[in-house]
Amino acid sequence: MAFVTLKDIGSDFHRLERFDGGDFVRWQKKMHFLLVTVKVYYVIVNPRPLKPGENEEKSVAKSRERLRWDQDDEICRGHILNGMSNTLFDAYHTVKTAKELWNQLERRYITEDATSKRFIVSKFFYYKMVDGRSVMEQFNEIKSILDRYSQHKLALDEFIVVTSIVDGRSPLSWKNFRNSLKHRKEDINLDELGTHLRIEVRKEENYKQKEAQSSIKCSLAI
């Protein structure tokens, strides 16, 4: 059985990417998991216990419960703030409770994430691979954009993605390559497309290398 130690928890917080205003939903999920792990997330969803009444026995228990909640709220608020960039820390460190801080971040950045979704959709559909740049570098840029689709829970059929890249995004000089893929009987996925691209890149590099060697031989013969 595996046990989670304070050292492990501290290491997880250290590895958490600091929130700088982008990809809020992903950061929030990671932060939620860590706050649950250290058992302080409850202060965000549960209100602060009421002040104890007159009954002495119940009063002591209520006072302890209230004190524990206050301590956990400060720990929770501190973890959230420490998971933010210095700029955002300075902007939010005066917020008094973890719940208020959590809600303020949600109100602001979930709205911005919605705008970000529209930007990502446009970025893919208007992306055009060009000659003169590494094809694999551009392909990896497209994959990076599609990874952000997943982060925002945006669904895009893989067949449409591959067809879109082959038809409208591969370089103009790769006309023969596009035609060969378009006339395949079997559909290919994104990873298989990447494999075909790497093979085509190697073919092109080998061709250029042979051309260069041939040119050298011709010059030496002269």
XYZ file of C-alpha atoms in Angstrom:
222
model
C 0.000 0.000 0.000
C 1.392 3.401 -0.959
C 1.373 6.237 1.596
C 1.438 9.929 0.716
C 4.004 11.778 2.829
C 4.310 15.498 3.511
C 7.499 15.412 1.448
C 5.561 13.958 -1.514
C 2.864 16.600 -1.165
C 5.431 19.394 -0.984
C 7.116 18.002 -4.071
C 3.772 17.979 -5.933
C 3.169 21.629 -5.076
C 6.702 22.487 -6.150
C 6.138 20.797 -9.528
C 2.809 22.527 -10.128
C 3.165 24.999 -12.969
C 2.553 28.509 -11.656
C -0.640 30.064 -12.954
C 0.169 33.119 -15.092
C -3.285 33.811 -16.524
C -3.431 31.100 -19.197
C -5.021 27.622 -19.230
C -6.896 28.319 -16.006
C -9.117 25.212 -16.110
C -6.133 22.856 -16.294
C -4.313 24.688 -13.476
C -7.476 24.727 -11.336
C -7.915 20.944 -11.683
C -4.332 20.337 -10.578
C -4.701 22.757 -7.675
C -7.997 21.123 -6.655
C -6.308 17.726 -6.516
C -3.469 19.028 -4.352
C -5.793 20.873 -1.959
C -7.866 17.707 -1.536
C -4.657 15.745 -0.908
C -3.648 18.039 1.977
C -7.260 17.959 3.267
C -7.964 21.697 3.126
C -10.213 21.967 0.069
C -13.278 21.655 2.325
C -12.937 25.322 3.388
C -13.822 26.355 -0.163
C -17.094 24.398 -0.174
C -18.029 24.485 3.516
C -18.866 27.755 5.335
C -16.971 28.872 8.409
C -18.488 27.283 11.552
C -20.745 29.560 13.591
C -19.635 31.010 16.917
C -20.203 28.635 19.839
C -23.316 28.993 21.979
C -23.647 29.105 25.768
C -23.354 25.364 26.437
C -19.839 25.001 27.834
C -19.113 21.495 26.543
C -20.385 22.214 23.051
C -18.756 25.624 23.152
C -15.258 24.136 23.507
C -15.821 21.711 20.606
C -17.247 24.458 18.407
C -14.365 26.780 19.242
C -11.863 24.081 18.255
C -13.759 23.389 15.029
C -13.823 27.084 14.199
C -10.096 27.465 14.984
C -9.221 24.481 12.824
C -11.301 25.883 9.949
C -9.502 29.257 10.227
C -6.100 27.552 10.187
C -7.001 25.344 7.212
C -8.453 28.321 5.357
C -5.149 30.169 5.732
C -3.230 27.083 4.542
C -5.590 26.660 1.576
C -5.383 30.345 0.632
C -1.588 30.222 0.927
C -1.308 27.197 -1.368
C -3.482 28.850 -4.013
C -1.445 32.058 -3.860
C 1.843 30.153 -3.960
C 0.617 28.409 -7.109
C 0.364 31.750 -8.920
C 2.927 33.898 -10.704
C 4.450 36.811 -8.776
C 2.332 39.296 -10.714
C -0.935 37.520 -9.892
C 0.182 36.912 -6.298
C 0.613 40.662 -5.863
C -2.835 41.243 -7.351
C -4.679 38.700 -5.170
C -2.766 38.336 -1.885
C -5.121 40.725 -0.037
C -8.195 38.522 -0.667
C -9.191 37.349 2.799
C -10.461 33.771 2.379
C -9.673 30.796 0.158
C -13.280 30.583 -1.049
C -13.359 34.248 -2.033
C -10.006 33.880 -3.819
C -11.159 30.715 -5.648
C -14.403 32.388 -6.747
C -12.667 35.541 -7.964
C -10.267 33.495 -10.095
C -13.163 31.482 -11.551
C -15.211 34.563 -12.388
C -12.338 36.179 -14.228
C -10.424 33.371 -15.896
C -13.163 30.935 -16.914
C -14.580 33.806 -18.990
C -11.130 34.364 -20.482
C -10.824 30.637 -21.183
C -14.011 30.856 -23.263
C -12.348 33.594 -25.327
C -9.230 31.448 -25.472
C -11.285 28.584 -26.962
C -12.376 30.761 -29.857
C -8.760 31.804 -30.419
C -7.560 28.173 -30.464
C -10.276 27.122 -32.927
C -9.320 29.972 -35.272
C -5.633 29.225 -34.847
C -6.053 25.660 -36.149
C -8.413 26.403 -39.017
C -6.251 29.258 -40.322
C -2.891 27.505 -39.811
C -0.988 27.045 -43.075
C 2.257 25.096 -43.447
C 4.771 26.929 -45.612
C 7.873 26.062 -47.600
C 11.174 27.165 -46.122
C 10.428 25.951 -42.588
C 10.893 22.516 -41.059
C 7.808 20.459 -41.902
C 8.029 18.432 -38.669
C 8.385 21.613 -36.640
C 5.189 22.951 -38.208
C 3.435 19.591 -37.755
C 4.355 19.640 -34.056
C 2.938 23.168 -33.795
C -0.359 21.856 -35.157
C -0.291 18.986 -32.642
C 0.359 21.486 -29.854
C -2.731 23.457 -30.895
C -4.767 20.228 -30.941
C -3.479 19.334 -27.453
C -5.028 22.576 -26.246
C -8.310 21.456 -27.835
C -8.244 18.493 -25.432
C -7.444 20.730 -22.462
C -10.529 22.809 -23.241
C -12.642 19.688 -23.919
C -13.118 20.636 -27.567
C -13.871 17.652 -29.786
C -12.590 17.511 -33.344
C -12.873 14.364 -35.475
C -9.393 12.999 -36.209
C -10.280 12.128 -39.815
C -11.247 15.780 -40.414
C -8.014 16.935 -38.763
C -5.816 14.665 -40.921
C -7.709 15.503 -44.118
C -7.462 19.196 -43.333
C -3.685 18.988 -42.824
C -3.112 16.920 -45.976
C -5.396 18.997 -48.227
C -4.782 22.512 -47.067
C -1.806 22.699 -44.729
C 1.031 20.645 -46.218
C 3.498 22.739 -48.290
C 2.687 23.510 -51.910
C 5.869 21.735 -53.041
C 4.500 18.467 -51.588
C 1.797 18.022 -54.202
C 2.786 14.414 -55.006
C 2.845 13.538 -51.309
C -0.654 14.979 -50.826
C -2.000 13.074 -53.815
C -0.524 9.772 -52.615
C -2.202 10.143 -49.202
C -5.518 11.279 -50.656
C -5.713 8.151 -52.834
C -5.049 5.697 -49.997
C -7.907 3.295 -49.367
C -7.410 3.236 -45.594
C -7.834 6.261 -43.346
C -4.825 7.265 -41.259
C -4.715 8.907 -37.855
C -2.601 11.855 -36.713
C 0.296 9.734 -35.447
C 0.424 7.787 -38.728
C 0.426 11.063 -40.636
C 3.420 12.135 -38.561
C 5.217 8.908 -39.535
C 4.504 9.519 -43.251
C 5.762 13.092 -42.917
C 9.017 11.936 -41.311
C 9.559 9.411 -44.127
C 8.895 12.098 -46.737
C 11.307 14.491 -44.991
C 14.033 11.802 -45.042
C 13.406 11.169 -48.750
C 13.725 14.867 -49.469
C 16.915 15.162 -47.398
C 18.447 12.119 -49.120
C 17.549 13.564 -52.526
C 19.162 16.907 -51.668
C 22.232 15.120 -50.334
C 22.617 13.102 -53.562
C 22.126 16.259 -55.618
C 24.876 17.992 -53.627
C 27.251 15.020 -54.038
C 26.520 14.877 -57.766
C 27.229 18.570 -58.062
C 30.568 18.153 -56.255
C 31.552 15.259 -58.554
C 30.713 17.326 -61.622
C 32.790 20.254 -60.391
C 35.746 17.963 -59.613
C 35.502 16.350 -63.045
C 35.767 19.749 -64.667
